[in-house]
Coordinates of N, CA and C in Angstrom, one line a residue:
M2 N 64.0 143.0 108.0 CA 65.3 142.7 107.4 C 66.4 143.0 108.5
I3 N 67.3 142.0 108.6 CA 68.4 142.2 109.6 C 69.6 142.9 108.9
I4 N 69.9 144.1 109.4 CA 70.9 144.9 108.7 C 72.1 145.0 109.7
L5 N 73.3 144.8 109.1 CA 74.5 145.1 109.9 C 75.1 146.4 109.3
G6 N 75.1 147.4 110.2 CA 75.7 148.7 109.8 C 77.1 148.8 110.4
I7 N 78.0 149.4 109.6 CA 79.4 149.5 110.0 C 79.9 150.9 109.7
D8 N 80.6 151.5 110.7 CA 81.3 152.8 110.5 C 82.8 152.4 110.7
P9 N 83.5 152.3 109.6 CA 84.9 151.8 109.7 C 85.9 152.9 110.2
G10 N 87.0 152.4 110.8 CA 88.0 153.4 111.3 C 88.9 152.7 112.3
H11 N 89.7 153.5 113.0 CA 90.6 152.9 114.0 C 89.7 152.3 115.1
I12 N 88.6 152.9 115.4 CA 87.6 152.3 116.2 C 86.3 152.3 115.4
S13 N 85.9 151.1 115.1 CA 84.7 150.9 114.2 C 83.4 150.8 115.0
G14 N 82.4 151.5 114.5 CA 81.1 151.4 115.1 C 80.3 150.3 114.4
T15 N 79.5 149.5 115.1 CA 78.7 148.5 114.5 C 77.3 148.6 115.0
A16 N 76.3 148.3 114.2 CA 74.9 148.2 114.7 C 74.3 147.1 114.0
L17 N 73.7 146.1 114.7 CA 73.0 145.0 114.2 C 71.5 145.3 114.5
W18 N 70.7 145.5 113.5 CA 69.3 146.0 113.7 C 68.4 145.2 112.8
D19 N 67.3 144.8 113.4 CA 66.1 144.2 112.7 C 65.2 145.4 112.4
S20 N 65.1 145.7 111.1 CA 64.4 146.9 110.6 C 62.9 146.8 110.9
T21 N 62.4 145.7 111.3 CA 61.0 145.6 111.7 C 60.7 146.1 113.1
L22 N 61.8 146.4 113.8 CA 61.7 146.9 115.2 C 62.2 148.4 115.2
P23 N 61.9 149.1 116.3 CA 62.5 150.4 116.4 C 64.0 150.5 116.5
P24 N 64.6 151.5 115.9 CA 66.1 151.6 115.9 C 66.7 151.5 117.3
K25 N 66.0 151.9 118.4 CA 66.5 151.8 119.7 C 66.8 150.3 120.1
S26 N 66.2 149.4 119.4 CA 66.4 148.0 119.7 C 67.7 147.4 119.2
A27 N 68.4 148.2 118.4 CA 69.7 147.7 117.7 C 70.7 147.3 118.7
Q28 N 71.5 146.3 118.4 CA 72.7 146.0 119.2 C 73.9 146.7 118.6
V29 N 74.5 147.6 119.4 CA 75.6 148.4 119.0 C 76.8 148.1 119.7
A30 N 78.0 148.3 119.1 CA 79.3 148.0 119.7 C 80.4 148.8 119.0
E31 N 81.5 148.9 119.7 CA 82.7 149.5 119.1 C 83.7 148.4 119.0
I32 N 84.5 148.4 117.9 CA 85.5 147.3 117.7 C 86.8 148.0 117.3
H33 N 87.8 147.7 118.0 CA 89.1 148.3 117.6 C 89.6 147.7 116.3
A34 N 90.4 148.5 115.6 CA 90.9 148.0 114.3 C 91.6 146.7 114.3
D35 N 92.4 146.5 115.4 CA 93.1 145.2 115.5 C 92.2 144.0 115.7
E36 N 91.0 144.2 116.1 CA 90.1 143.1 116.3 C 89.0 142.9 115.2
Y37 N 89.0 143.9 114.3 CA 87.9 144.0 113.3 C 88.0 142.8 112.3
L38 N 89.2 142.4 111.8 CA 89.2 141.4 110.8 C 88.7 140.1 111.4
S39 N 89.1 139.7 112.5 CA 88.6 138.4 113.1 C 87.1 138.5 113.4
W40 N 86.6 139.7 113.8 CA 85.2 139.8 114.0 C 84.4 139.7 112.8
I41 N 84.8 140.4 111.7 CA 84.0 140.4 110.5 C 84.1 139.0 109.8
L42 N 85.2 138.3 109.9 CA 85.3 137.0 109.3 C 84.5 136.0 110.1
S43 N 84.4 136.2 111.4 CA 83.5 135.3 112.2 C 82.1 135.4 111.8
I44 N 81.7 136.6 111.4 CA 80.3 136.8 110.8 C 80.2 136.1 109.5
G45 N 81.2 136.3 108.6 CA 81.2 135.7 107.3 C 81.2 134.1 107.4
K46 N 81.8 133.6 108.4 CA 81.8 132.1 108.6 C 80.5 131.6 109.3
G47 N 79.7 132.5 109.7 CA 78.4 132.1 110.3 C 78.6 131.6 111.8
E48 N 79.6 132.1 112.5 CA 79.9 131.7 113.8 C 79.0 132.3 114.9
H49 N 78.0 133.1 114.5 CA 77.1 133.7 115.5 C 75.7 133.1 115.4
D50 N 74.8 133.4 116.3 CA 73.5 132.9 116.3 C 72.6 133.8 115.4
W51 N 73.1 134.8 114.7 CA 72.4 135.7 113.9 C 73.1 135.8 112.6
K52 N 72.4 136.2 111.5 CA 73.0 136.4 110.2 C 72.4 137.6 109.6
P53 N 73.2 138.6 109.3 CA 72.7 139.8 108.6 C 72.2 139.4 107.2
Q54 N 71.1 140.1 106.8 CA 70.6 139.8 105.4 C 71.2 140.8 104.4
I55 N 71.8 141.8 105.0 CA 72.6 142.8 104.2 C 73.6 143.5 105.1
I56 N 74.7 143.9 104.5 CA 75.7 144.7 105.3 C 75.8 146.1 104.6
V57 N 75.8 147.1 105.4 CA 76.0 148.5 104.9 C 77.2 149.1 105.6
I58 N 78.1 149.7 104.9 CA 79.3 150.2 105.4 C 79.6 151.6 104.8
E59 N 80.0 152.5 105.7 CA 80.4 153.8 105.2 C 81.6 153.7 104.3
N60 N 81.6 154.3 103.1 CA 82.8 154.2 102.2 C 83.8 155.2 102.7
Y61 N 85.0 154.9 102.2 CA 86.1 155.8 102.6 C 86.9 156.1 101.3
I62 N 86.9 157.3 100.9 CA 87.6 157.8 99.7 C 88.6 158.9 100.1
L63 N 89.8 158.7 99.9 CA 90.8 159.7 100.2 C 90.7 160.8 99.2
R64 N 90.3 161.9 99.6 CA 90.0 163.1 98.7 C 91.3 163.9 98.6
P65 N 91.4 164.7 97.5 CA 92.6 165.5 97.3 C 93.0 166.4 98.4
E66 N 92.0 167.1 99.1 CA 92.3 168.0 100.1 C 92.9 167.3 101.3
Q67 N 92.7 166.0 101.4 CA 93.3 165.2 102.5 C 94.8 164.8 102.3
F68 N 95.2 164.9 101.1 CA 96.6 164.6 100.7 C 97.6 165.5 101.4
Q69 N 97.2 166.7 101.7 CA 98.1 167.7 102.3 C 98.5 167.2 103.7
N70 N 97.6 166.5 104.4 CA 97.9 166.0 105.7 C 98.9 164.8 105.7
F71 N 99.0 164.1 104.5 CA 99.8 162.9 104.5 C 101.0 163.1 103.6
S72 N 101.3 164.3 103.2 CA 102.4 164.5 102.2 C 103.8 164.1 102.7
S73 N 104.1 164.1 104.0 CA 105.4 163.8 104.5 C 105.5 162.5 105.2
K74 N 104.5 161.7 105.2 CA 104.6 160.5 106.0 C 103.7 159.4 105.4
W75 N 104.1 158.2 105.7 CA 103.3 157.0 105.2 C 102.2 156.8 106.2
I76 N 101.0 156.4 105.7 CA 99.9 156.2 106.7 C 99.1 155.0 106.2
E77 N 98.7 154.2 107.2 CA 97.8 153.1 106.9 C 96.4 153.6 106.9
L78 N 95.6 152.9 106.1 CA 94.2 153.3 106.0 C 93.3 152.1 106.5
P79 N 93.1 151.9 107.8 CA 92.3 150.7 108.2 C 90.9 150.7 107.6
E80 N 90.4 151.9 107.2 CA 89.1 151.9 106.7 C 89.0 151.1 105.4
A81 N 90.0 151.3 104.5 CA 90.0 150.6 103.2 C 90.1 149.1 103.4
K82 N 90.9 148.6 104.3 CA 91.0 147.2 104.6 C 89.7 146.7 105.2
Q83 N 89.0 147.5 106.0 CA 87.8 147.0 106.7 C 86.6 147.0 105.6
I84 N 86.6 147.9 104.7 CA 85.6 147.8 103.7 C 85.8 146.6 102.8
G85 N 87.0 146.3 102.4 CA 87.3 145.1 101.7 C 86.9 143.8 102.4
A86 N 87.2 143.8 103.7 CA 86.8 142.6 104.5 C 85.3 142.5 104.7
A87 N 84.6 143.6 104.7 CA 83.1 143.5 104.8 C 82.6 142.9 103.6
H88 N 83.1 143.3 102.4 CA 82.6 142.8 101.1 C 82.9 141.3 101.1
F89 N 84.1 140.9 101.6 CA 84.4 139.5 101.5 C 83.5 138.7 102.5
A90 N 83.2 139.2 103.7 CA 82.3 138.5 104.6 C 80.9 138.4 104.0
A91 N 80.5 139.4 103.3 CA 79.2 139.4 102.7 C 79.1 138.3 101.6
A92 N 80.2 138.2 100.9 CA 80.3 137.2 99.8 C 80.2 135.8 100.5
L93 N 80.9 135.6 101.6 CA 80.9 134.3 102.3 C 79.4 134.0 102.7
L94 N 78.7 135.0 103.2 CA 77.4 134.8 103.6 C 76.3 134.7 102.5
G95 N 76.7 135.2 101.3 CA 75.8 135.2 100.2 C 74.8 136.4 100.3
V96 N 75.3 137.5 100.9 CA 74.4 138.7 101.0 C 75.1 139.8 100.3
K97 N 74.4 140.9 100.2 CA 75.0 142.1 99.6 C 75.7 143.0 100.6
C98 N 76.7 143.7 100.1 CA 77.4 144.7 101.0 C 77.3 146.0 100.2
I99 N 76.7 147.0 100.9 CA 76.4 148.3 100.2 C 77.3 149.3 100.9
E100 N 77.9 150.1 100.1 CA 78.7 151.3 100.6 C 77.8 152.5 100.5
Q101 N 77.9 153.4 101.5 CA 77.2 154.6 101.5 C 78.2 155.8 101.8
E102 N 77.9 156.9 101.3 CA 78.7 158.1 101.5 C 78.5 158.6 102.9
P103 N 79.5 159.2 103.5 CA 79.4 159.8 104.8 C 78.3 160.9 104.9
A104 N 78.0 161.5 103.8 CA 77.1 162.6 103.7 C 75.6 162.2 104.1
I105 N 75.3 160.9 104.1 CA 74.0 160.5 104.4 C 73.7 160.4 105.9
K106 N 74.8 160.7 106.7 CA 74.6 160.5 108.1 C 73.5 161.4 108.7
A107 N 73.4 162.6 108.3 CA 72.4 163.5 108.9 C 71.0 163.0 108.7
A108 N 70.7 162.5 107.5 CA 69.4 161.9 107.2 C 69.2 160.6 108.0
G109 N 70.3 159.8 108.0 CA 70.2 158.5 108.8 C 69.9 158.7 110.2
Y110 N 70.6 159.8 110.8 CA 70.3 160.1 112.2 C 68.9 160.4 112.4
G111 N 68.3 161.2 111.5 CA 66.9 161.6 111.6 C 66.0 160.4 111.5
F112 N 66.3 159.5 110.6 CA 65.5 158.2 110.5 C 65.6 157.4 111.7
A113 N 66.7 157.5 112.5 CA 66.9 156.7 113.7 C 66.3 157.4 114.9
G114 N 65.9 158.7 114.7 CA 65.4 159.4 115.8 C 66.5 160.0 116.7
M115 N 67.7 160.2 116.2 CA 68.8 160.7 116.9 C 69.1 162.1 116.4
K116 N 69.8 162.9 117.2 CA 70.2 164.2 116.8 C 71.6 164.1 116.3
Y117 N 71.8 164.7 115.1 CA 73.1 164.7 114.4 C 73.9 166.0 114.7
V118 N 75.1 165.9 115.2 CA 76.0 167.0 115.5 C 77.2 166.9 114.6
P119 N 77.3 167.7 113.5 CA 78.4 167.6 112.6 C 79.8 167.7 113.4
G120 N 80.7 166.9 113.0 CA 82.1 167.0 113.6 C 82.2 166.4 115.0
K121 N 81.1 165.9 115.6 CA 81.2 165.4 117.0 C 82.0 164.1 117.0
R122 N 82.9 164.0 117.9 CA 83.8 162.8 118.0 C 83.2 161.7 118.8
G123 N 83.6 160.5 118.5 CA 83.2 159.3 119.3 C 81.7 158.9 119.1
T124 N 81.2 159.1 117.9 CA 79.9 158.6 117.6 C 79.8 157.5 116.6
H125 N 80.8 156.6 116.7 CA 80.9 155.5 115.8 C 79.7 154.6 115.7
M126 N 79.2 154.2 116.9 CA 78.1 153.3 117.0 C 76.8 154.0 116.4
Q127 N 76.6 155.2 116.7 CA 75.5 156.0 116.2 C 75.6 156.1 114.7
D128 N 76.8 156.4 114.2 CA 77.0 156.5 112.7 C 76.6 155.2 112.0
A129 N 77.0 154.0 112.6 CA 76.7 152.7 112.1 C 75.2 152.5 112.0
L130 N 74.5 152.9 113.1 CA 73.0 152.8 113.1 C 72.4 153.7 112.1
A131 N 73.0 154.9 111.9 CA 72.4 155.9 110.9 C 72.5 155.3 109.5
H132 N 73.6 154.6 109.2 CA 73.8 154.0 107.9 C 72.7 152.8 107.7
A133 N 72.5 152.1 108.8 CA 71.5 151.0 108.7 C 70.1 151.6 108.5
C134 N 69.8 152.6 109.2 CA 68.4 153.2 109.1 C 68.2 153.9 107.8
Y135 N 69.3 154.5 107.3 CA 69.1 155.1 105.9 C 68.9 154.1 104.9
L136 N 69.6 152.9 105.0 CA 69.4 151.8 104.0 C 68.0 151.3 104.1
A137 N 67.5 151.1 105.3 CA 66.1 150.6 105.5 C 65.1 151.6 104.9
K138 N 65.3 152.9 105.1 CA 64.3 153.9 104.6 C 64.4 154.1 103.1
K139 N 65.6 154.3 102.6 CA 65.8 154.7 101.2 C 66.2 153.6 100.3
G140 N 66.6 152.4 100.8 CA 67.0 151.3 99.9 C 68.4 151.6 99.3
Y141 N 68.7 151.0 98.2 CA 70.0 151.2 97.5 C 69.8 151.0 96.0
D142 N 70.7 151.6 95.3 CA 70.7 151.4 93.8 C 71.6 150.3 93.4
P143 N 71.1 149.2 93.0 CA 71.9 148.0 92.6 C 73.0 148.3 91.5
S144 N 72.7 149.3 90.7 CA 73.6 149.6 89.6 C 74.9 150.3 90.1
K145 N 74.8 150.8 91.3 CA 76.0 151.5 91.9 C 76.8 150.6 92.9
M146 N 76.4 149.3 92.9 CA 77.1 148.4 93.9 C 78.5 148.2 93.4
K147 N 79.4 148.2 94.4 CA 80.9 148.1 94.2 C 81.4 146.7 94.7
N148 N 80.6 145.7 94.9 CA 81.1 144.5 95.5 C 81.8 143.7 94.5
P149 N 83.2 143.6 94.6 CA 83.9 142.8 93.6 C 83.6 141.3 93.7
F150 N 83.0 140.9 94.8 CA 82.8 139.5 95.0 C 81.3 139.1 94.6
A151 N 80.6 140.0 94.0 CA 79.1 139.8 93.8 C 78.9 138.7 92.8
K152 N 79.7 138.5 91.9 CA 79.5 137.4 90.9 C 79.7 136.0 91.6
P153 N 78.9 135.0 91.3 CA 79.1 133.7 91.9 C 80.5 133.1 91.5
L154 N 81.0 132.4 92.4 CA 82.3 131.7 92.1 C 82.1 130.7 91.0
A155 N 83.1 130.5 90.2 CA 83.0 129.5 89.1 C 82.8 128.1 89.7
T156 N 81.9 127.3 89.1 CA 81.7 125.9 89.5 C 82.5 125.0 88.7
K157 N 82.9 125.4 87.5 CA 83.7 124.5 86.6 C 85.1 124.5 87.1
K158 N 85.8 123.4 86.8 CA 87.2 123.3 87.2 C 88.0 124.2 86.2
P159 N 88.8 125.1 86.7 CA 89.6 126.0 85.8 C 90.5 125.2 84.9
A160 N 90.7 125.7 83.7 CA 91.7 125.1 82.8 C 93.1 125.1 83.4
K161 N 93.8 124.1 83.1 CA 95.2 124.1 83.7 C 96.0 125.1 83.0
A162 N 96.7 125.9 83.8 CA 97.5 127.0 83.3 C 98.8 126.4 82.7
T163 N 99.2 126.8 81.6 CA 100.5 126.4 81.1 C 101.3 127.6 80.7
F164 N 102.6 127.5 80.9 CA 103.5 128.6 80.6 C 104.9 128.1 80.3
Q165 N 105.7 128.8 79.7 CA 107.0 128.4 79.4 C 108.0 129.4 80.0
V166 N 109.1 128.8 80.5 CA 110.1 129.7 81.1 C 111.2 129.8 80.0
R167 N 111.5 131.0 79.6 CA 112.5 131.2 78.6 C 113.7 131.9 79.3
Y168 N 114.8 131.3 78.9 CA 116.1 131.8 79.5 C 116.8 132.6 78.4
P169 N 117.4 133.7 78.7 CA 118.1 134.5 77.7 C 119.3 133.7 77.1
R170 N 119.5 133.9 75.8 CA 120.6 133.2 75.1 C 121.9 133.9 75.5
N171 N 122.9 133.0 75.6 CA 124.3 133.5 76.0 C 125.0 133.9 74.7

């Protein structure tokens, strides 16, 4: 199975891996947040000579303890946008997009034959490969899928919407 693993962020790690081969054979790369959208959409449009059979991405949930850091400023969350774009690209390809918790990285590193060092910076590509290896080893629970695009698009022509504009009486 060809798996595309993604670790989203300001610098995203990616790993394209054929799970019938050793993890060391994976193609890994880092992609800056500014380039991520065009990259993931090029995958969704099939503009590459390869096609993932499944996409796995680390989920990003803003937890209450993190709010303290953001209390006095606005902040963009590229991870949330990247996760949505990955789901959309998967829908274009007709494949599943699975979200995994960051907590599985230690096990994923083990499955990939890599050493996991908690808190180590700059391991985006390795994190993406860990997610792919974890998926290959453990699978996923379809009942917990969060892909909003998972249902097939309607083939019937939608009914024509009608509405009335009402003006207030003078």
